[in-house]
XYZ file of C-alpha atoms in Angstrom:
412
model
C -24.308 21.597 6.842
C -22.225 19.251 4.793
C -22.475 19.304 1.405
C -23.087 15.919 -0.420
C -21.088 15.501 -3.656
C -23.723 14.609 -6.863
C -23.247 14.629 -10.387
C -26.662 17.560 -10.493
C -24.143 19.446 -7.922
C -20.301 19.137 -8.631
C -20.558 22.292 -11.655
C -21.350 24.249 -9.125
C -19.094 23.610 -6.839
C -16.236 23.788 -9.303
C -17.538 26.942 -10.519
C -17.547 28.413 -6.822
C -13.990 26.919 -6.225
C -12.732 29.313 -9.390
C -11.728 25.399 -10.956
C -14.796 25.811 -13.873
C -16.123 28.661 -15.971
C -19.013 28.989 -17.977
C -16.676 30.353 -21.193
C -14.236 27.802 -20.999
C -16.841 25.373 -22.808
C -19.775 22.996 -21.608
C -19.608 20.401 -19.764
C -19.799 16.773 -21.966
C -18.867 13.721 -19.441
C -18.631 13.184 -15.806
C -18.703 9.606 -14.321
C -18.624 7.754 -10.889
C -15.299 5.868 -10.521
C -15.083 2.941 -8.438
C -15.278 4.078 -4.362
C -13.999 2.499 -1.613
C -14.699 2.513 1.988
C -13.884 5.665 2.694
C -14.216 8.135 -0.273
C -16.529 8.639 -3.546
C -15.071 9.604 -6.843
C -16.363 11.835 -9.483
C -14.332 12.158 -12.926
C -15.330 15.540 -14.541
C -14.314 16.041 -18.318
C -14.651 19.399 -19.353
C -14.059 21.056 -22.352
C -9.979 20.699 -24.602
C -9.833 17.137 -22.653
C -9.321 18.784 -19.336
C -9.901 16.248 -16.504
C -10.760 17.206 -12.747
C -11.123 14.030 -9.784
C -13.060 14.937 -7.266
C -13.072 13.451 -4.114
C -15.661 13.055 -0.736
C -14.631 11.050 2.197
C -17.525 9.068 3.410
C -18.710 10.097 6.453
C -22.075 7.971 7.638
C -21.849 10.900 10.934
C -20.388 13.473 11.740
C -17.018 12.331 12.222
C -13.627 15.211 13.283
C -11.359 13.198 13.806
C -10.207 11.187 10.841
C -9.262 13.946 8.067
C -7.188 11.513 5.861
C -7.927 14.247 2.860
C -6.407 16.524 5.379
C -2.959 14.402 5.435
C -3.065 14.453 1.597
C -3.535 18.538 1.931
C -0.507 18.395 3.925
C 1.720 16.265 2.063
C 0.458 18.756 -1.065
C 1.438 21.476 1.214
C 4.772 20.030 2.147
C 5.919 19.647 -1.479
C 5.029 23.390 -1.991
C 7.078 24.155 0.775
C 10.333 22.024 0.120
C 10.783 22.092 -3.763
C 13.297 19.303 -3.255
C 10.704 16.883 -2.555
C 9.001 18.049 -5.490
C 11.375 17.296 -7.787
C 10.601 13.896 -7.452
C 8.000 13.505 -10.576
C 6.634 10.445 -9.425
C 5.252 11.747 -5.711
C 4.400 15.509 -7.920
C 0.816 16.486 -5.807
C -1.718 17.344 -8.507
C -3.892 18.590 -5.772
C -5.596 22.252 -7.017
C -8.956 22.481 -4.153
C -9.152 21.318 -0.469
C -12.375 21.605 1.555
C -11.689 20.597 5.013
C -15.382 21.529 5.941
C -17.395 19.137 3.510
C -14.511 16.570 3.499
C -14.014 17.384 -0.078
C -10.921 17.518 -2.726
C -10.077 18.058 -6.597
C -7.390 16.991 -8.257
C -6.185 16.956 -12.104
C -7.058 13.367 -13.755
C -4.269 11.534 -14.849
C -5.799 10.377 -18.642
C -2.466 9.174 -19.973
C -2.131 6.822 -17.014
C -3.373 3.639 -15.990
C -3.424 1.602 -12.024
C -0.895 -1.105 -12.093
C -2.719 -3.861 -10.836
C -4.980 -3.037 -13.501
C -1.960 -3.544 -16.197
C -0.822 -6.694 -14.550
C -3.856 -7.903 -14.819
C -4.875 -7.359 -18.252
C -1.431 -8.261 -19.619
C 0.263 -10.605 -17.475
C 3.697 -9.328 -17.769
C 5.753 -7.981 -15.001
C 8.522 -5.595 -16.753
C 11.689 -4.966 -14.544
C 11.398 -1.267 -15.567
C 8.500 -0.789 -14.025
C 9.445 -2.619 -10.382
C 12.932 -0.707 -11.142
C 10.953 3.132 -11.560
C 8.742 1.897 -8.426
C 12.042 1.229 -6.323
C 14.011 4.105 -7.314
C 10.944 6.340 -6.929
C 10.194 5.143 -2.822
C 14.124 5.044 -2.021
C 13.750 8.617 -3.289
C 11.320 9.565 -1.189
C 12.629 7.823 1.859
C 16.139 9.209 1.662
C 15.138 13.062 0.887
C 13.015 12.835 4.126
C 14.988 10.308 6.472
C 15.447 11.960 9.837
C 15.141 15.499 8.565
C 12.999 17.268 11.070
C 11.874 19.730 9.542
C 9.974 17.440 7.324
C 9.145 15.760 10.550
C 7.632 18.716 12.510
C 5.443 19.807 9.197
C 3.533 16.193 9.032
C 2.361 16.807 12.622
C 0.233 19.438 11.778
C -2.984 18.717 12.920
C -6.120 20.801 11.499
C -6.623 23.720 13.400
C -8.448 23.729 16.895
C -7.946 20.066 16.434
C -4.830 17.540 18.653
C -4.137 14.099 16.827
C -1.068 12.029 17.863
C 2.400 12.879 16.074
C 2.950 9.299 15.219
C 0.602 6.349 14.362
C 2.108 2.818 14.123
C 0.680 0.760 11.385
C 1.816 -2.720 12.987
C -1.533 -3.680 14.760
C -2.724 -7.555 14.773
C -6.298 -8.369 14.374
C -8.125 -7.792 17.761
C -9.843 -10.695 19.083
C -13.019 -12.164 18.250
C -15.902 -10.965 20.256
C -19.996 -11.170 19.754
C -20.338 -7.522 17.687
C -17.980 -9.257 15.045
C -20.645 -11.693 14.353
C -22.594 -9.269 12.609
C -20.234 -7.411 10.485
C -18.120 -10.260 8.643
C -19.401 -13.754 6.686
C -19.963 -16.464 8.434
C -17.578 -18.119 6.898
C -15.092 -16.069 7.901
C -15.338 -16.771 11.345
C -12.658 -19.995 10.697
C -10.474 -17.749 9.925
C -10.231 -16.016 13.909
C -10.361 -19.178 15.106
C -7.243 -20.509 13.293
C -5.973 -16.956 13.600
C -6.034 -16.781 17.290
C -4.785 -20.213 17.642
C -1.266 -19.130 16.233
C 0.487 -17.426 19.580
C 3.407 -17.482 17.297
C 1.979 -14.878 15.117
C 0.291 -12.582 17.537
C 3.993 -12.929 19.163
C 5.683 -11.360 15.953
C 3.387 -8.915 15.376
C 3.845 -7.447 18.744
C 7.558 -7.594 18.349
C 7.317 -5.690 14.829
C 5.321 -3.197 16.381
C 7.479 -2.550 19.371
C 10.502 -2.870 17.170
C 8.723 0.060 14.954
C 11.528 3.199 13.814
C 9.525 6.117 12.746
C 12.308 7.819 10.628
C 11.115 9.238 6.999
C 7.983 10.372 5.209
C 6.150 7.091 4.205
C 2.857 6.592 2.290
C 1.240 3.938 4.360
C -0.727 2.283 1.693
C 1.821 2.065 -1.681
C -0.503 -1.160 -3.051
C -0.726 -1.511 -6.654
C -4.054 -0.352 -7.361
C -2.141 3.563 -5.663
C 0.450 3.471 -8.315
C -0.036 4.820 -12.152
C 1.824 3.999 -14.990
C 1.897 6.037 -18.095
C 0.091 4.311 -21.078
C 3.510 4.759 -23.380
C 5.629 3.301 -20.764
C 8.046 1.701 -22.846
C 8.865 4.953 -24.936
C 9.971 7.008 -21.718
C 13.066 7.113 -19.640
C 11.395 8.396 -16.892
C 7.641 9.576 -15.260
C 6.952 6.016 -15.850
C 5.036 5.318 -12.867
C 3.002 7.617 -10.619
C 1.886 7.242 -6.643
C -1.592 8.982 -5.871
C -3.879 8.434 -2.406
C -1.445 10.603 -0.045
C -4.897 10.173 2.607
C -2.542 7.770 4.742
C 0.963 9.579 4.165
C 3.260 10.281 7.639
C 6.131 10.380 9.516
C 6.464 6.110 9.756
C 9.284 3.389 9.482
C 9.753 2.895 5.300
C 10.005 -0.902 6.045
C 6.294 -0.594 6.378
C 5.875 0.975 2.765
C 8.081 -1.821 0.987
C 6.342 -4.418 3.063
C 3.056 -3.000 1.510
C 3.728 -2.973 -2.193
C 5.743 -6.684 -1.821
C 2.064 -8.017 -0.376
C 0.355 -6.366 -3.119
C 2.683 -8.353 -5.682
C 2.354 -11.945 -3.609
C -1.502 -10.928 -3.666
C -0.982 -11.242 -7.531
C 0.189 -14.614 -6.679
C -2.120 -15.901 -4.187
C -5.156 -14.544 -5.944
C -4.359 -16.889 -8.810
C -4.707 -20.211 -6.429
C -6.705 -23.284 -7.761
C -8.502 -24.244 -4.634
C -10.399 -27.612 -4.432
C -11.504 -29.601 -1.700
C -9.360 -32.856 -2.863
C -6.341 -30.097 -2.769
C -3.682 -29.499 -0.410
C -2.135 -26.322 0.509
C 1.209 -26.768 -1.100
C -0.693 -28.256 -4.180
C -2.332 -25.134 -4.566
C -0.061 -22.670 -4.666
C 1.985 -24.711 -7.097
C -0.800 -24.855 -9.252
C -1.496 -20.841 -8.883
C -2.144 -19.660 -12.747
C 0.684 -16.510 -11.678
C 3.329 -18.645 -10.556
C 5.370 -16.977 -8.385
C 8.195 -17.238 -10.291
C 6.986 -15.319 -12.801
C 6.477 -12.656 -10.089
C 9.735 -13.299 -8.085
C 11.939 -10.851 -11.054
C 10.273 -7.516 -10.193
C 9.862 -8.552 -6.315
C 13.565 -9.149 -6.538
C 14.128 -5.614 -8.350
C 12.210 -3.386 -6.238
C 14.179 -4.071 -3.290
C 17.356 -4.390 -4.880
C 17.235 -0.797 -6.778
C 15.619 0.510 -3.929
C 19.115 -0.391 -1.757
C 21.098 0.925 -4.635
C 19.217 4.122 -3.951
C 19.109 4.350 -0.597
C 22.258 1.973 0.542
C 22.321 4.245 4.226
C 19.203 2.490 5.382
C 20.626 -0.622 5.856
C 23.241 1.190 8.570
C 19.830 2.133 10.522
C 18.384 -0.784 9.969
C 20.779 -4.138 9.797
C 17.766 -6.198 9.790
C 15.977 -3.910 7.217
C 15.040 -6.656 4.284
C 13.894 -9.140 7.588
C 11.586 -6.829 8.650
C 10.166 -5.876 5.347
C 9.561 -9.759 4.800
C 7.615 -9.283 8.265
C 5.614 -6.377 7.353
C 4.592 -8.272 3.675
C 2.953 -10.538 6.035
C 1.224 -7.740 8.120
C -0.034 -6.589 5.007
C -1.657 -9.689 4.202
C -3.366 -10.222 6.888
C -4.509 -6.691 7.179
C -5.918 -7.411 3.325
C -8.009 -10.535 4.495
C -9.418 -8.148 7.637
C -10.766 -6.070 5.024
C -12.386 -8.218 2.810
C -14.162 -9.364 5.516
C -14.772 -6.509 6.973
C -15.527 -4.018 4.106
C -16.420 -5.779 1.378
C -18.074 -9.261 3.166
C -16.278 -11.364 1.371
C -13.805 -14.595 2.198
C -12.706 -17.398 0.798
C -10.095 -20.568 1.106
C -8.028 -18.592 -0.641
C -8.024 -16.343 2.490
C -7.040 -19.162 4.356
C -3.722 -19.871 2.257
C -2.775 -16.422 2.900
C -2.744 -16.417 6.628
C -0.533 -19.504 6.364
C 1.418 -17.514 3.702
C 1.411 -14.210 6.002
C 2.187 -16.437 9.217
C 5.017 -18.023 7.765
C 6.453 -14.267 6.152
C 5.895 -12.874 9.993
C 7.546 -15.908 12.232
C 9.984 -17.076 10.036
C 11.133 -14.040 7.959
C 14.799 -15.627 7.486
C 13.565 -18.460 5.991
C 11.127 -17.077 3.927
C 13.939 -14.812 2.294
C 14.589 -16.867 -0.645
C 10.918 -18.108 -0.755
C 9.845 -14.422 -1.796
C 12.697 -12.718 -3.658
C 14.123 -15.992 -5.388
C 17.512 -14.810 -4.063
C 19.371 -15.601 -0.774
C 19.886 -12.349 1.605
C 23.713 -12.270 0.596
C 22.832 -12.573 -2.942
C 20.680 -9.475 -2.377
C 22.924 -7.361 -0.737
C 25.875 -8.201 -3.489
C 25.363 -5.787 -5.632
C 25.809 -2.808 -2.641
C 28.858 -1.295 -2.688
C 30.846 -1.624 0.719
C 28.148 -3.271 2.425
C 29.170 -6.821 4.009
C 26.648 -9.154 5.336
C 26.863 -10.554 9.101
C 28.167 -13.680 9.154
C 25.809 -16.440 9.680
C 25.942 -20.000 10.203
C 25.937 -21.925 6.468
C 22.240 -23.293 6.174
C 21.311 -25.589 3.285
C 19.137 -23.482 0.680
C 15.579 -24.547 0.364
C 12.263 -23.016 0.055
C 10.192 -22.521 3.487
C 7.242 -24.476 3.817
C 3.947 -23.083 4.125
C 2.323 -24.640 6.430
C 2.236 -27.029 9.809
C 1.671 -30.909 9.168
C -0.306 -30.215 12.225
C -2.329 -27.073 11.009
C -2.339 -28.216 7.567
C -5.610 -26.953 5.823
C -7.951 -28.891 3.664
C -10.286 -26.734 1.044
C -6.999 -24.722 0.078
């Protein structure tokens, strides 16, 4: 029988696990952390400061065939085995106990760090060290992994007795609307399919992103602010400034898919900001956002521009490589509004500025270049050494538009 994590319970089970004994001190804190869809988290603080996070998927049934805690066993595993990826302070596992039977792990607490979004948030600042560490850290992790198949051929373990598929491709549209939805997402939300599943155009790019999909490297699959730490003294370190944690998604993908991720979670930033009014029109709104995007564009620009400097070989992969991370930004924000329906019932006209925002990231990606980073793509690509831009057509600079005189959405 599956055990059920609880605050009367958890001593226990760390003292069973060998992680907790009786003369190491008492017990003086443990608190619920904020849980998500799929997992519950317990902070422990024992005795000399010493901090334990333990973890339970939740399972309302019996359920086999998920595992994510499994994936972030395995990517603990694989850094164990490899001490080259391990290296890499900012992706160090701090995993110590995995319980594949009661869905369960513990990990050491992080005290000294905090969540990004949780920084931005409180301060409002957007330092170019930090989107620099984030940057160098992924291009890290993507180059020490790209194509190596060993690396490869240890992600697609599957638990034992148990077959899952060796690769699962992230770029899925929003299925259509059908009369179980009704039930599960706010009313209000149901403008949003509507207007969703009028735009062929967008169902048309995802399709081609997905079909255009290069599994090559180890990639997190869900690198959004709120999965990256930064150390509270920051600005006294050189390095181990930032942190990523939540491996659950981690495996053998296409890294466009990880940029495209954290870029959405920094225009969420943005878009999350929007004065929305009735008497308002789309572009009005998102001109008077209370984050500009300007004041976000900086650290946008320098994540993907140290992250080239790092890993400059991608772009012989991948010509199009920036194009289809603009693309996957906009998969991300869509995916974002499906779950805050979904998940946590919520929606709002804000929603509705970012599926104009997402549709215009996903259709016209080219375009929407200098929208997002501030910076054309040959003003990106400068700074790489031996790298020469295809030579396009000259185009007169200006920023995309957001949305469709014909489309164009009132309440934004």
């Amino acid at each position: 029988m599956r055990l059920s994590l609880s605050s009367e319970n958890v001593i226990q089970y760390l003292q069973n696990a060998g992680l907790y004994s009786v003369e190491d001190g008492a017990l003086y804190e443990h608190e619920w952390l904020g849980s998500g869809r799929n997992n519950r988290n317990l902070l422990v603080k024992l005795a000399d400061d010493h901090q334990l996070l333990v973890k339970q998927e939740n399972h309302t049934h019996a359920d086999s065939s998920t595992h994510e805690f499994f994936n972030e066993w395995l990517f603990h595993e694989l850094l164990q085995k490899f001490p080259v990826l391990g290296n890499i302070s900012a992706i160090s596992s701090s995993l110590l106990h995995f319980d594949l039977e009661n869905s369960l792990l513990i990990r050491n607490y992080f005290s000294e760090y905090m969540e990004l979004e949780k920084f931005y948030e409180n301060n409002g600042i957007f330092p170019l060290e930090i989107a620099n560490a984030i940057g160098a850290t992924l291009a890290g992790l993507h180059r020490s992994t790209c194509q190596k198949r060993e690396y490869r051929d240890f992600m697609d373990t599957a638990p034992q007795g148990e077959f899952r598929y060796r690769y699962y491709n992230p770029a899925q549209g929003i299925s259509s609307i059908n009369q179980d939805i009704f039930g599960k997402i706010p009313t209000e939300a149901l403008k949003f399919h509507a207007i969703y599943q009028q735009y062929e155009s967008l169902e048309s790019a995802i399709a081609d992103l997905a079909y255009e999909w290069k599994p090559c490297c180890l990639t997190h699959n869900d690198l959004q602010l709120n999965n990256i730490l930064l150390h509270s003294r920051w600005q006294q370190l050189d390095n181990c400034l930032v942190k990523f944690i939540d491996w659950e998604a981690c495996a053998w993908g296409d890294p466009a898919f990880d940029l495209g991720t954290l870029l959405a979670s920094y225009i969420k930033v943005w878009l999350s900001s929007l004065v929305t009014d009735p008497s308002l029109e789309l572009e009005e709104s998102l001109h008077l956002a209370i984050i500009p995007l300007e004041v976000i564009q900086p650290s946008i620009l320098a994540v993907i521009r140290t992250y080239i400097h790092n890993f400059p070989m991608i772009l012989d992969y991948h010509q199009d490589f920036i194009l289809r991370v603009i693309q996957f930004t906009g998969l991300a924000l869509t995916h974002h509004i499906q779950n805050a329906m979904e998940y946590h019932k919520y929606f709002d006209n804000r929603h509705l500025c970012m599926l104009e925002v997402a549709k215009s990231l996903l259709t016209m990606p080219e375009q929407a270049v200098l929208t997002i980073f501030g910076s054309s793509l040959s003003e990106i690509l400068q700074p790489i050494t031996g790298f020469k831009t295809t030579t396009q057509p000259t185009q007169e600079k200006q920023l995309l538009r957001i949305y469709y005189e014909k489309t164009r959405l009132r309440g934004c």
